[in-house]
XYZ file of N, CA, C and O in Angstrom:
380
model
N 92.883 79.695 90.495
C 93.233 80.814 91.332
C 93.993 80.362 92.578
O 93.449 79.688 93.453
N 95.397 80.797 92.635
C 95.340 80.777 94.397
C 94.912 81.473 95.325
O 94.506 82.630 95.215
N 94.984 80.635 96.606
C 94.193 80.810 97.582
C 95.375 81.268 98.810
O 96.446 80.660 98.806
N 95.201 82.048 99.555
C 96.256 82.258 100.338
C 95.666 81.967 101.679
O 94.478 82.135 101.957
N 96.663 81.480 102.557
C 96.002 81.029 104.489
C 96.957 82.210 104.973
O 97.875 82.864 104.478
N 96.210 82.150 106.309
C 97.127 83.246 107.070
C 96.808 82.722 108.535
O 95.687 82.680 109.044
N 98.002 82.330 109.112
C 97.787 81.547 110.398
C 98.509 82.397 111.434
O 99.492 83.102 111.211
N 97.761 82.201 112.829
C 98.654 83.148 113.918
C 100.106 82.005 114.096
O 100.202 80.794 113.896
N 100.971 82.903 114.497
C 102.074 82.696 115.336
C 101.748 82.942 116.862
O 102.210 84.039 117.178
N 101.204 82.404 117.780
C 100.900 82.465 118.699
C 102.047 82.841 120.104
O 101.719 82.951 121.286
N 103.519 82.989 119.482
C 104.296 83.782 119.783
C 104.509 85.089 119.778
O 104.921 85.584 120.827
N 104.342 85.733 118.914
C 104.495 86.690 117.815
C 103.507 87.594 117.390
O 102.710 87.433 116.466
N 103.629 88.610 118.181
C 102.293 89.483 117.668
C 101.975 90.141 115.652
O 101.047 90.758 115.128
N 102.692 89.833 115.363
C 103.005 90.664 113.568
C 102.078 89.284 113.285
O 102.116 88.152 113.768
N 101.180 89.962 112.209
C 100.712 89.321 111.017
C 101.042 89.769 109.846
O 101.108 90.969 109.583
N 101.395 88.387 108.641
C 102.056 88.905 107.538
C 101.085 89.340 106.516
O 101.644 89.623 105.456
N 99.624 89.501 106.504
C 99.174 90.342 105.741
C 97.952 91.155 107.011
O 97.510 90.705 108.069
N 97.715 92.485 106.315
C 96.987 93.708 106.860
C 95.899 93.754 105.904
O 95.742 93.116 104.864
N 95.074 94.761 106.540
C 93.926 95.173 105.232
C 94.920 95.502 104.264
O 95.088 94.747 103.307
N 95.619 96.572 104.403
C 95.740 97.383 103.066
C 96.339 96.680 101.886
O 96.254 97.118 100.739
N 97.105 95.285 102.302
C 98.008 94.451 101.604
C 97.121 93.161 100.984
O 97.460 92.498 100.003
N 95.898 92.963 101.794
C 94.738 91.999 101.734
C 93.977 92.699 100.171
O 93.722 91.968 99.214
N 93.748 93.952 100.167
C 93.260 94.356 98.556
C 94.089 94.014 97.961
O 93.802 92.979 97.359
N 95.532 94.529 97.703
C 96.154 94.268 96.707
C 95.954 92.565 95.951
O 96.022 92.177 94.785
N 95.749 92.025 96.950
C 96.136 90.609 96.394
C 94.631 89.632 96.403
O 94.465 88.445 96.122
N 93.652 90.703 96.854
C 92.198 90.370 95.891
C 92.046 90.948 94.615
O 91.385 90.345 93.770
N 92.614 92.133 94.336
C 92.708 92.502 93.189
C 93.120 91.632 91.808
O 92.735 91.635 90.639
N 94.296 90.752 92.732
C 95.207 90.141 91.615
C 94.344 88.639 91.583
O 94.625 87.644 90.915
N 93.127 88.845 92.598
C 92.279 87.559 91.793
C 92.031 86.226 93.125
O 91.188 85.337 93.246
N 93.334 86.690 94.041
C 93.669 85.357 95.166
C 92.286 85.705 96.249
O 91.795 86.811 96.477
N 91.937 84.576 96.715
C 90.979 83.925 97.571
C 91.733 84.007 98.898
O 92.829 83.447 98.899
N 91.314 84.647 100.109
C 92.346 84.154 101.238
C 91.263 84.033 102.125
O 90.212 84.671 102.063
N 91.638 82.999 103.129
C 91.771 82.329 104.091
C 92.262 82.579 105.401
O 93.425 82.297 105.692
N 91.222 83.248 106.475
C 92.269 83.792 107.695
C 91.843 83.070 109.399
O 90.758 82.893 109.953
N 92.933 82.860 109.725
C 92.392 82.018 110.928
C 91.997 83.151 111.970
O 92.513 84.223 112.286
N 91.069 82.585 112.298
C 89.721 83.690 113.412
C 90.694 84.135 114.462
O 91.563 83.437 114.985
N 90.522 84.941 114.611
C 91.401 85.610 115.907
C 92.593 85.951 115.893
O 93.250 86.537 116.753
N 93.095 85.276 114.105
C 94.829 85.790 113.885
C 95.323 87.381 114.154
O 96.532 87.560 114.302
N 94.494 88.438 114.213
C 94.942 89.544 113.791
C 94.712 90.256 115.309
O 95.061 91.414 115.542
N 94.068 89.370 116.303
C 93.902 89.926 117.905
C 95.171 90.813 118.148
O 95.048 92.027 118.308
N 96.004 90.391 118.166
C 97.345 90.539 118.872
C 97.837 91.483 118.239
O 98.733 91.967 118.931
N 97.690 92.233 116.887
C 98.098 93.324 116.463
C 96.682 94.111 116.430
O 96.422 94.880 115.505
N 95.787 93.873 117.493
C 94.782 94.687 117.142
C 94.150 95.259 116.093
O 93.661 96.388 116.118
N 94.141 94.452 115.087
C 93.185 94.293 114.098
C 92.053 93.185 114.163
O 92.363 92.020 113.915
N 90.289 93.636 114.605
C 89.794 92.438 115.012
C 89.416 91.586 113.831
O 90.152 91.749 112.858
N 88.377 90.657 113.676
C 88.117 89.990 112.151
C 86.864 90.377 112.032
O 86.128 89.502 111.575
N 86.089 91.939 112.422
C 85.682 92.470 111.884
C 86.231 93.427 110.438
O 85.638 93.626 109.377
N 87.481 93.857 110.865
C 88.086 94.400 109.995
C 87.925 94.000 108.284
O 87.632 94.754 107.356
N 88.267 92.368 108.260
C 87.913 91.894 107.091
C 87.019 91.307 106.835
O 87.249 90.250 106.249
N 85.707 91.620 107.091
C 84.272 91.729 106.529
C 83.811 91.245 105.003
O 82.615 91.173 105.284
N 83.835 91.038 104.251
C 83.735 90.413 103.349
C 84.749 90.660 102.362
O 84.537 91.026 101.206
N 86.308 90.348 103.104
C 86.951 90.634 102.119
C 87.626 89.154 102.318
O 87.951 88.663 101.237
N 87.893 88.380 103.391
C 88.550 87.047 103.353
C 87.421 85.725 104.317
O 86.587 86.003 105.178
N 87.774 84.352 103.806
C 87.361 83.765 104.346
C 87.389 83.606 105.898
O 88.554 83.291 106.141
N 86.760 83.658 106.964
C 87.213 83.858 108.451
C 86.929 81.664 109.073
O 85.844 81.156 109.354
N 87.839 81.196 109.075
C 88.219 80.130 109.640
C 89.052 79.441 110.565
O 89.815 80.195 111.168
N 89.124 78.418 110.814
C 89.249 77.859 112.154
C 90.873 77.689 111.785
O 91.071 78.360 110.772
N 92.042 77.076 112.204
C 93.217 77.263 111.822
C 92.894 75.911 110.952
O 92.876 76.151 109.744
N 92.630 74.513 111.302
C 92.920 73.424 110.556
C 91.950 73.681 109.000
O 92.318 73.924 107.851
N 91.158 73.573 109.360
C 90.484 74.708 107.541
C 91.340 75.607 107.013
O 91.634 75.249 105.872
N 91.747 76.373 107.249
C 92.902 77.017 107.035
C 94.111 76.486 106.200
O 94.424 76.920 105.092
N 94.782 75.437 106.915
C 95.704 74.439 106.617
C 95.273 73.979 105.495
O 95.921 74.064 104.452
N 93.805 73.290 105.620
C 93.471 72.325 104.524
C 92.909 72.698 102.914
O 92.550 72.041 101.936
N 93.076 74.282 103.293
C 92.417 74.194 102.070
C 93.005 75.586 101.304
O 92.231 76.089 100.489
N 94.414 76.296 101.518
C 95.190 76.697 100.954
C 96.329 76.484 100.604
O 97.127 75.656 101.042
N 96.461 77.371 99.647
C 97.928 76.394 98.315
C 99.064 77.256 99.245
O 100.169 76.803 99.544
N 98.662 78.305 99.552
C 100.280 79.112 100.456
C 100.225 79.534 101.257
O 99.656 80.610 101.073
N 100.688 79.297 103.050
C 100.184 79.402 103.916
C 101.180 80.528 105.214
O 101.866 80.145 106.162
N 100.926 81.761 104.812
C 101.452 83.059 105.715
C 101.737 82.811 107.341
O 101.050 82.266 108.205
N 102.512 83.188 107.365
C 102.852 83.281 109.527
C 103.747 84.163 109.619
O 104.383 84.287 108.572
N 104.088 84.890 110.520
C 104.881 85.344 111.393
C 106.110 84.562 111.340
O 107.185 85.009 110.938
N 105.847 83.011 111.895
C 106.958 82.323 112.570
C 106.635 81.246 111.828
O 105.465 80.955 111.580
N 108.108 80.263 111.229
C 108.054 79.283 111.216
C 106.648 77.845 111.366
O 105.957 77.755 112.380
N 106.556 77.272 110.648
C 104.795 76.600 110.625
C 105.515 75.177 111.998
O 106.736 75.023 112.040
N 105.038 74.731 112.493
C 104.731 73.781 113.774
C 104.687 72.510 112.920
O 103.993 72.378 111.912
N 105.624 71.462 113.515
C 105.275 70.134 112.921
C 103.586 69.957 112.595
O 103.056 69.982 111.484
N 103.083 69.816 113.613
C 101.846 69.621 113.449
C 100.546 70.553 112.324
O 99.468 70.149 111.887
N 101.103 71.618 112.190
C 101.102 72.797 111.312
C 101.193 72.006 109.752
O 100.250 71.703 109.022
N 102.600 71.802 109.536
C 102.625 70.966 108.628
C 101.807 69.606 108.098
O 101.237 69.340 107.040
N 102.044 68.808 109.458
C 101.236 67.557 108.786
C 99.289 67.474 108.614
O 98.554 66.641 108.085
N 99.028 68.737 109.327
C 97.753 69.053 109.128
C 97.399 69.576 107.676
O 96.305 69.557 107.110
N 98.807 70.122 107.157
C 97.733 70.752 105.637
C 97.922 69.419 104.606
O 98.463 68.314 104.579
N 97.039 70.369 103.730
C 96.595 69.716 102.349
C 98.690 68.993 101.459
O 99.863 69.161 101.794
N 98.394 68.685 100.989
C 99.097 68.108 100.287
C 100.175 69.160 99.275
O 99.422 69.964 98.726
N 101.175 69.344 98.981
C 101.904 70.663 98.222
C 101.131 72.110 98.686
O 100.769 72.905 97.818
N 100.957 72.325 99.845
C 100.855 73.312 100.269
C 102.118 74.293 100.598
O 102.876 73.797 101.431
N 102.431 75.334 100.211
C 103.703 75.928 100.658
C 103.592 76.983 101.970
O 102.624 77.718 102.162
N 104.539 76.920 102.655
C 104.410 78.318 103.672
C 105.672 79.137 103.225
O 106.761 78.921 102.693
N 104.978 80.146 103.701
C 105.946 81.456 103.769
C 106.067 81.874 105.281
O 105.024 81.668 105.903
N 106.969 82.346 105.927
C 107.142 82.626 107.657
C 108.513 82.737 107.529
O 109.360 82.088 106.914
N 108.550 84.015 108.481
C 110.478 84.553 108.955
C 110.828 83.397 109.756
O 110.182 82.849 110.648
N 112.095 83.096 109.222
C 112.968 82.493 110.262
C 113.790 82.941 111.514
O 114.981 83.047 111.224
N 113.655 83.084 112.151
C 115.045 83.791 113.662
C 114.318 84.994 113.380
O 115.169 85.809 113.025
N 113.258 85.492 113.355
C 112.659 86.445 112.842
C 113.501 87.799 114.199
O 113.713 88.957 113.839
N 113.710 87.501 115.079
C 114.199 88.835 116.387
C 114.965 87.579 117.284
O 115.528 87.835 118.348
């Protein structure tokens, strides 16, 4: 199964997944992974996803999903923190 991460952009208030987009893609079977406090900034708290995603620290996050969501571009350090063939997805020049 994949596992999906979802990391803040600490620039950037948008997170690239919501509840309503978070079912769809438990449905289809994926495990996700959300870093604690990612969804502050669009005022969604991590009560919201209550037993629907894992709630973790950002480097757990990193380490232990296959595709890893942002807002913005992932941070050198971003990178060399995850797991090994991990992929990200994140807008580029996003505004």
């Amino acid at each position: 199964m994949l596992t999906l991460g979802v990391i803040s952009s600490h620039e950037d208030p948008r997170i690239p997944l919501v509840p309503e987009t978070i079912d769809k893609f438990i449905k289809l079977g994926a495990t996700i992974n959300y870093e604690k406090g990612c969804g502050e900034s669009a005022h969604i708290p991590d009560s919201t996803f209550t037993g629907k995603v894992q709630i973790m620290n950002r480097d757990q996050v990193l380490q232990s999903s296959d595709l890893i969501m942002s807002a913005l571009p992932p941070s050198e350090s971003d990178l060399s923190n995850s797991k090994p063939g991990t992929v990200f997805l994140a807008m580029f020049a996003s505004y």
